[in-house]
Amino acid sequence: MSHATPSPAPRRTFRRVIRLAIPVVILVLAGILLWNYSRIQRLLAVNSLFEHEHIAYNFTHMDELFHYQVITPTPGKLRHTWQRAEPSARKGLPTSFDFEGESVAVQAFLEQTDTTALLVLHHGEIVHEIYPRPEEAGGAEARRISWSVAKSFLSAVFGVALERGLIESLDDPVTKYAPALRGSAYDGVPIRHVLQMSSGVRFNEDYLDFGSDINKMGRVLAIGGSMDAFAASIEGRERESGVSRHYVSIDTHVIGMVLR
């Protein structure tokens, strides 16, 4: 009994299809990478934002790493510029300071904290200024990210809104002005508690933990996602609001939602 030999034609056809498909797949993948190139760059930037060898450069070049918008000052409004004191009124830094019963060398402290600029003000004038690591972070003219200093400005703006009656009471729940937060961990939390960072929401602020909430927030920012949606997605609570203060960056965005 004889057996027919299978034709090699189907195998040749399959190999031909594979050879034709591979370049197409490569082109599609290349197109996807090119289309998302800026997003990928921002994701890589946020993942290395706090690395020791990059931190000085990153904090003075945020406009190269992420989306940004230039806000033009309103003409005629007060703008404050710190004036430098006369040379005779300028002062030097102490060589050390006491902290928790121990003497800490100022120079060692500046190096350990990756300080890139330090101003000392006295009676409204700059009496001392230094710019360590100028090769990475620039000097006096370089721009530096303000980070949590902006939180204080936002709380001050909130005070203006309250004074003008745009906000009825600090004891109003945030959801009265930001209904998108209904059903989240912020549902029912008074504005006052969020301003005081005692919202009670569960939020991991560990910058060195890749899976922390603060780094998740950074990745949302990097790809141009919705911060409102991110805030509304937080459901966990550690405690009742107003019980104790815990630094939570997303609290500040919630205040921004209320103001908006």
mmCIF file of C-alpha atoms in Angstrom, residues 19-246:
data_model
loop_
_atom_site.group_PDB
_atom_site.id
_atom_site.type_symbol
_atom_site.label_atom_id
_atom_site.label_comp_id
_atom_site.label_asym_id
_atom_site.label_seq_id
_atom_site.Cartn_x
_atom_site.Cartn_y
_atom_site.Cartn_z
ATOM 1 C CA ARG A 19 8.222 36.803 4.910
ATOM 2 C CA LEU A 20 5.725 39.347 3.646
ATOM 3 C CA ALA A 21 4.106 39.833 7.058
ATOM 4 C CA ILE A 22 7.292 40.508 9.021
ATOM 5 C CA PRO A 23 8.130 43.837 7.281
ATOM 6 C CA VAL A 24 4.492 44.919 7.659
ATOM 7 C CA VAL A 25 4.540 44.138 11.389
ATOM 8 C CA ILE A 26 7.851 45.990 11.770
ATOM 9 C CA LEU A 27 6.431 49.026 9.961
ATOM 10 C CA VAL A 28 3.299 48.992 12.115
ATOM 11 C CA LEU A 29 5.343 48.739 15.315
ATOM 12 C CA ALA A 30 7.669 51.524 14.136
ATOM 13 C CA GLY A 31 4.643 53.674 13.369
ATOM 14 C CA ILE A 32 3.190 53.053 16.833
ATOM 15 C CA LEU A 33 6.531 53.929 18.456
ATOM 16 C CA LEU A 34 6.878 57.115 16.396
ATOM 17 C CA TRP A 35 3.268 58.108 17.105
ATOM 18 C CA ASN A 36 3.831 57.651 20.844
ATOM 19 C CA TYR A 37 7.477 58.777 20.922
ATOM 20 C CA SER A 38 6.847 61.860 23.083
ATOM 21 C CA ARG A 39 4.727 59.830 25.509
ATOM 22 C CA ILE A 40 7.456 57.208 25.812
ATOM 23 C CA GLN A 41 10.028 59.944 26.424
ATOM 24 C CA ARG A 42 7.905 61.459 29.207
ATOM 25 C CA LEU A 43 7.347 58.050 30.807
ATOM 26 C CA LEU A 44 11.094 57.410 30.819
ATOM 27 C CA ALA A 45 11.632 60.868 32.304
ATOM 28 C CA VAL A 46 9.156 60.387 35.142
ATOM 29 C CA ASN A 47 10.700 57.021 36.000
ATOM 30 C CA SER A 48 14.163 58.591 36.372
ATOM 31 C CA LEU A 49 13.022 61.956 37.743
ATOM 32 C CA PHE A 50 14.449 61.452 41.236
ATOM 33 C CA GLU A 51 17.555 59.449 40.348
ATOM 34 C CA HIS A 52 20.631 60.989 41.922
ATOM 35 C CA GLU A 53 22.579 61.386 38.693
ATOM 36 C CA HIS A 54 19.632 63.103 36.911
ATOM 37 C CA ILE A 55 17.777 65.015 39.633
ATOM 38 C CA ALA A 56 19.672 68.326 39.405
ATOM 39 C CA TYR A 57 19.186 68.562 35.645
ATOM 40 C CA ASN A 58 15.591 67.360 35.734
ATOM 41 C CA PHE A 59 14.430 69.879 38.313
ATOM 42 C CA THR A 60 15.696 72.784 36.194
ATOM 43 C CA HIS A 61 14.549 71.462 32.805
ATOM 44 C CA MET A 62 10.993 70.329 33.468
ATOM 45 C CA ASP A 63 9.797 72.068 30.307
ATOM 46 C CA GLU A 64 11.908 69.625 28.294
ATOM 47 C CA LEU A 65 10.420 66.605 30.038
ATOM 48 C CA PHE A 66 6.678 67.244 30.349
ATOM 49 C CA HIS A 67 3.769 69.190 28.921
ATOM 50 C CA TYR A 68 3.749 72.783 30.057
ATOM 51 C CA GLN A 69 1.902 76.016 29.471
ATOM 52 C CA VAL A 70 3.272 79.538 29.698
ATOM 53 C CA ILE A 71 1.108 81.824 31.837
ATOM 54 C CA THR A 72 1.519 85.486 30.912
ATOM 55 C CA PRO A 73 1.283 87.913 33.852
ATOM 56 C CA THR A 74 -1.686 90.260 33.775
ATOM 57 C CA PRO A 75 -0.497 93.752 32.707
ATOM 58 C CA GLY A 76 -0.408 96.244 35.541
ATOM 59 C CA LYS A 77 -0.544 93.638 38.306
ATOM 60 C CA LEU A 78 2.042 93.640 41.083
ATOM 61 C CA ARG A 79 5.087 91.516 40.407
ATOM 62 C CA HIS A 80 7.676 91.150 43.141
ATOM 63 C CA THR A 81 11.393 90.820 42.520
ATOM 64 C CA TRP A 82 13.806 90.184 45.375
ATOM 65 C CA GLN A 83 16.518 92.824 45.478
ATOM 66 C CA ARG A 84 20.115 91.981 46.288
ATOM 67 C CA ALA A 85 21.549 93.683 49.352
ATOM 68 C CA GLU A 86 24.540 95.971 49.048
ATOM 69 C CA PRO A 87 27.870 94.106 49.326
ATOM 70 C CA SER A 88 28.462 95.513 52.813
ATOM 71 C CA ALA A 89 25.158 93.992 54.032
ATOM 72 C CA ARG A 90 25.720 90.530 52.626
ATOM 73 C CA LYS A 91 26.361 87.638 54.961
ATOM 74 C CA GLY A 92 28.058 84.247 54.767
ATOM 75 C CA LEU A 93 26.664 80.888 55.809
ATOM 76 C CA PRO A 94 27.638 79.268 59.100
ATOM 77 C CA THR A 95 29.935 76.289 58.762
ATOM 78 C CA SER A 96 27.550 74.062 60.734
ATOM 79 C CA PHE A 97 24.200 73.923 62.520
ATOM 80 C CA ASP A 98 22.704 71.797 65.294
ATOM 81 C CA PHE A 99 19.984 69.260 64.480
ATOM 82 C CA GLU A 100 18.553 66.841 67.031
ATOM 83 C CA GLY A 101 21.551 67.292 69.294
ATOM 84 C CA GLU A 102 24.158 66.780 66.565
ATOM 85 C CA SER A 103 26.319 69.222 64.636
ATOM 86 C CA VAL A 104 25.748 69.074 60.870
ATOM 87 C CA ALA A 105 28.232 70.566 58.419
ATOM 88 C CA VAL A 106 26.471 72.968 56.061
ATOM 89 C CA GLN A 107 28.522 71.930 53.035
ATOM 90 C CA ALA A 108 27.812 68.241 53.657
ATOM 91 C CA PHE A 109 24.116 69.022 54.056
ATOM 92 C CA LEU A 110 24.018 70.862 50.715
ATOM 93 C CA GLU A 111 25.689 67.927 48.978
ATOM 94 C CA GLN A 112 23.486 65.283 50.599
ATOM 95 C CA THR A 113 20.300 67.162 49.686
ATOM 96 C CA ASP A 114 21.374 67.825 46.065
ATOM 97 C CA THR A 115 20.814 71.542 46.627
ATOM 98 C CA THR A 116 21.100 73.551 43.411
ATOM 99 C CA ALA A 117 20.228 77.012 44.756
ATOM 100 C CA LEU A 118 20.080 78.650 48.164
ATOM 101 C CA LEU A 119 18.927 82.191 48.943
ATOM 102 C CA VAL A 120 19.057 83.846 52.349
ATOM 103 C CA LEU A 121 16.661 86.789 52.787
ATOM 104 C CA HIS A 122 16.926 89.459 55.456
ATOM 105 C CA HIS A 123 14.532 92.418 55.658
ATOM 106 C CA GLY A 124 13.297 91.631 52.162
ATOM 107 C CA GLU A 125 16.717 91.555 50.527
ATOM 108 C CA ILE A 126 18.979 88.744 49.341
ATOM 109 C CA VAL A 127 21.982 88.748 51.666
ATOM 110 C CA HIS A 128 23.465 85.448 50.502
ATOM 111 C CA GLU A 129 23.042 83.229 47.450
ATOM 112 C CA ILE A 130 24.854 80.202 46.124
ATOM 113 C CA TYR A 131 24.246 77.878 43.173
ATOM 114 C CA PRO A 132 25.892 74.485 43.689
ATOM 115 C CA ARG A 133 26.149 72.128 40.688
ATOM 116 C CA PRO A 134 25.878 74.919 38.055
ATOM 117 C CA GLU A 135 27.032 72.585 35.273
ATOM 118 C CA GLU A 136 23.812 70.582 35.681
ATOM 119 C CA ALA A 137 21.334 73.062 37.114
ATOM 120 C CA GLY A 138 22.588 76.445 35.930
ATOM 121 C CA GLY A 139 23.034 79.578 37.990
ATOM 122 C CA ALA A 140 20.900 82.501 39.084
ATOM 123 C CA GLU A 141 18.989 82.740 35.800
ATOM 124 C CA ALA A 142 17.965 79.073 35.650
ATOM 125 C CA ARG A 143 14.350 78.184 36.395
ATOM 126 C CA ARG A 144 13.654 75.620 39.090
ATOM 127 C CA ILE A 145 10.505 73.618 39.712
ATOM 128 C CA SER A 146 8.743 74.939 42.824
ATOM 129 C CA TRP A 147 7.053 71.650 43.747
ATOM 130 C CA SER A 148 5.160 72.028 47.021
ATOM 131 C CA VAL A 149 5.753 75.780 47.272
ATOM 132 C CA ALA A 150 2.944 75.970 44.713
ATOM 133 C CA LYS A 151 0.631 74.290 47.232
ATOM 134 C CA SER A 152 0.964 77.288 49.545
ATOM 135 C CA PHE A 153 0.156 79.685 46.692
ATOM 136 C CA LEU A 154 -2.909 77.629 45.839
ATOM 137 C CA SER A 155 -4.163 77.749 49.430
ATOM 138 C CA ALA A 156 -3.699 81.535 49.400
ATOM 139 C CA VAL A 157 -5.730 81.803 46.181
ATOM 140 C CA PHE A 158 -8.390 79.675 47.853
ATOM 141 C CA GLY A 159 -8.560 82.257 50.651
ATOM 142 C CA VAL A 160 -9.310 84.941 48.054
ATOM 143 C CA ALA A 161 -12.137 82.813 46.611
ATOM 144 C CA LEU A 162 -13.575 82.353 50.110
ATOM 145 C CA GLU A 163 -13.373 86.078 50.873
ATOM 146 C CA ARG A 164 -15.190 86.910 47.632
ATOM 147 C CA GLY A 165 -17.990 84.492 48.445
ATOM 148 C CA LEU A 166 -17.204 82.126 45.579
ATOM 149 C CA ILE A 167 -16.853 79.405 48.226
ATOM 150 C CA GLU A 168 -19.569 79.491 50.877
ATOM 151 C CA SER A 169 -17.790 77.651 53.672
ATOM 152 C CA LEU A 170 -14.624 75.669 54.359
ATOM 153 C CA ASP A 171 -16.890 73.067 55.920
ATOM 154 C CA ASP A 172 -18.646 72.398 52.612
ATOM 155 C CA PRO A 173 -17.825 68.972 51.157
ATOM 156 C CA VAL A 174 -15.508 69.106 48.151
ATOM 157 C CA THR A 175 -18.152 67.286 46.108
ATOM 158 C CA LYS A 176 -20.407 70.362 46.332
ATOM 159 C CA TYR A 177 -18.050 72.089 43.884
ATOM 160 C CA ALA A 178 -16.388 69.057 42.272
ATOM 161 C CA PRO A 179 -19.176 66.499 41.706
ATOM 162 C CA ALA A 180 -16.786 64.258 39.760
ATOM 163 C CA LEU A 181 -15.423 63.167 43.154
ATOM 164 C CA ARG A 182 -18.683 61.592 44.273
ATOM 165 C CA GLY A 183 -18.165 57.936 45.104
ATOM 166 C CA SER A 184 -14.426 58.418 45.625
ATOM 167 C CA ALA A 185 -12.477 58.545 48.891
ATOM 168 C CA TYR A 186 -13.109 62.305 48.884
ATOM 169 C CA ASP A 187 -16.876 61.980 48.945
ATOM 170 C CA GLY A 188 -18.154 63.950 51.956
ATOM 171 C CA VAL A 189 -14.724 65.274 52.988
ATOM 172 C CA PRO A 190 -14.859 68.971 54.002
ATOM 173 C CA ILE A 191 -12.739 71.459 52.077
ATOM 174 C CA ARG A 192 -11.049 72.444 55.340
ATOM 175 C CA HIS A 193 -9.628 68.960 55.854
ATOM 176 C CA VAL A 194 -8.271 68.752 52.317
ATOM 177 C CA LEU A 195 -6.629 72.175 52.726
ATOM 178 C CA GLN A 196 -5.016 70.889 55.926
ATOM 179 C CA MET A 197 -3.952 67.622 54.275
ATOM 180 C CA SER A 198 -6.042 65.654 56.726
ATOM 181 C CA SER A 199 -8.354 64.165 54.102
ATOM 182 C CA GLY A 200 -7.750 60.638 55.404
ATOM 183 C CA VAL A 201 -7.412 59.125 51.919
ATOM 184 C CA ARG A 202 -4.977 56.250 51.424
ATOM 185 C CA PHE A 203 -2.155 57.554 49.236
ATOM 186 C CA ASN A 204 1.434 56.280 49.094
ATOM 187 C CA GLU A 205 3.772 59.286 48.712
ATOM 188 C CA ASP A 206 7.000 57.240 48.457
ATOM 189 C CA TYR A 207 8.878 58.654 45.460
ATOM 190 C CA LEU A 208 11.329 55.757 45.411
ATOM 191 C CA ASP A 209 8.570 53.116 45.166
ATOM 192 C CA PHE A 210 7.772 52.500 41.479
ATOM 193 C CA GLY A 211 4.257 51.300 42.336
ATOM 194 C CA SER A 212 3.429 54.137 44.756
ATOM 195 C CA ASP A 213 0.444 56.405 44.180
ATOM 196 C CA ILE A 214 2.654 59.458 43.692
ATOM 197 C CA ASN A 215 4.533 57.690 40.883
ATOM 198 C CA LYS A 216 1.278 56.485 39.339
ATOM 199 C CA MET A 217 0.170 60.110 39.375
ATOM 200 C CA GLY A 218 3.414 61.079 37.678
ATOM 201 C CA ARG A 219 2.812 58.566 34.917
ATOM 202 C CA VAL A 220 -0.707 59.916 34.374
ATOM 203 C CA LEU A 221 0.803 63.380 33.980
ATOM 204 C CA ALA A 222 3.522 62.060 31.675
ATOM 205 C CA ILE A 223 1.099 60.610 29.143
ATOM 206 C CA GLY A 224 -1.252 63.603 29.334
ATOM 207 C CA GLY A 225 -3.983 61.735 31.197
ATOM 208 C CA SER A 226 -6.764 63.251 33.279
ATOM 209 C CA MET A 227 -5.747 64.238 36.797
ATOM 210 C CA ASP A 228 -9.424 64.709 37.629
ATOM 211 C CA ALA A 229 -10.100 61.104 36.700
ATOM 212 C CA PHE A 230 -7.091 59.953 38.700
ATOM 213 C CA ALA A 231 -8.298 61.810 41.807
ATOM 214 C CA ALA A 232 -11.799 60.396 41.352
ATOM 215 C CA SER A 233 -10.369 56.861 41.078
ATOM 216 C CA ILE A 234 -8.959 56.938 44.616
ATOM 217 C CA GLU A 235 -11.295 54.909 46.799
ATOM 218 C CA GLY A 236 -9.222 53.784 49.787
ATOM 219 C CA ARG A 237 -9.281 55.539 53.137
ATOM 220 C CA GLU A 238 -6.851 55.212 56.059
ATOM 221 C CA ARG A 239 -8.922 57.098 58.604
ATOM 222 C CA GLU A 240 -11.738 59.587 58.984
ATOM 223 C CA SER A 241 -10.929 63.037 57.655
ATOM 224 C CA GLY A 242 -9.748 65.678 60.097
ATOM 225 C CA VAL A 243 -8.190 63.171 62.520
ATOM 226 C CA SER A 244 -4.519 63.652 61.629
ATOM 227 C CA ARG A 245 -2.418 65.323 58.962
ATOM 228 C CA HIS A 246 -0.682 63.250 56.294
#
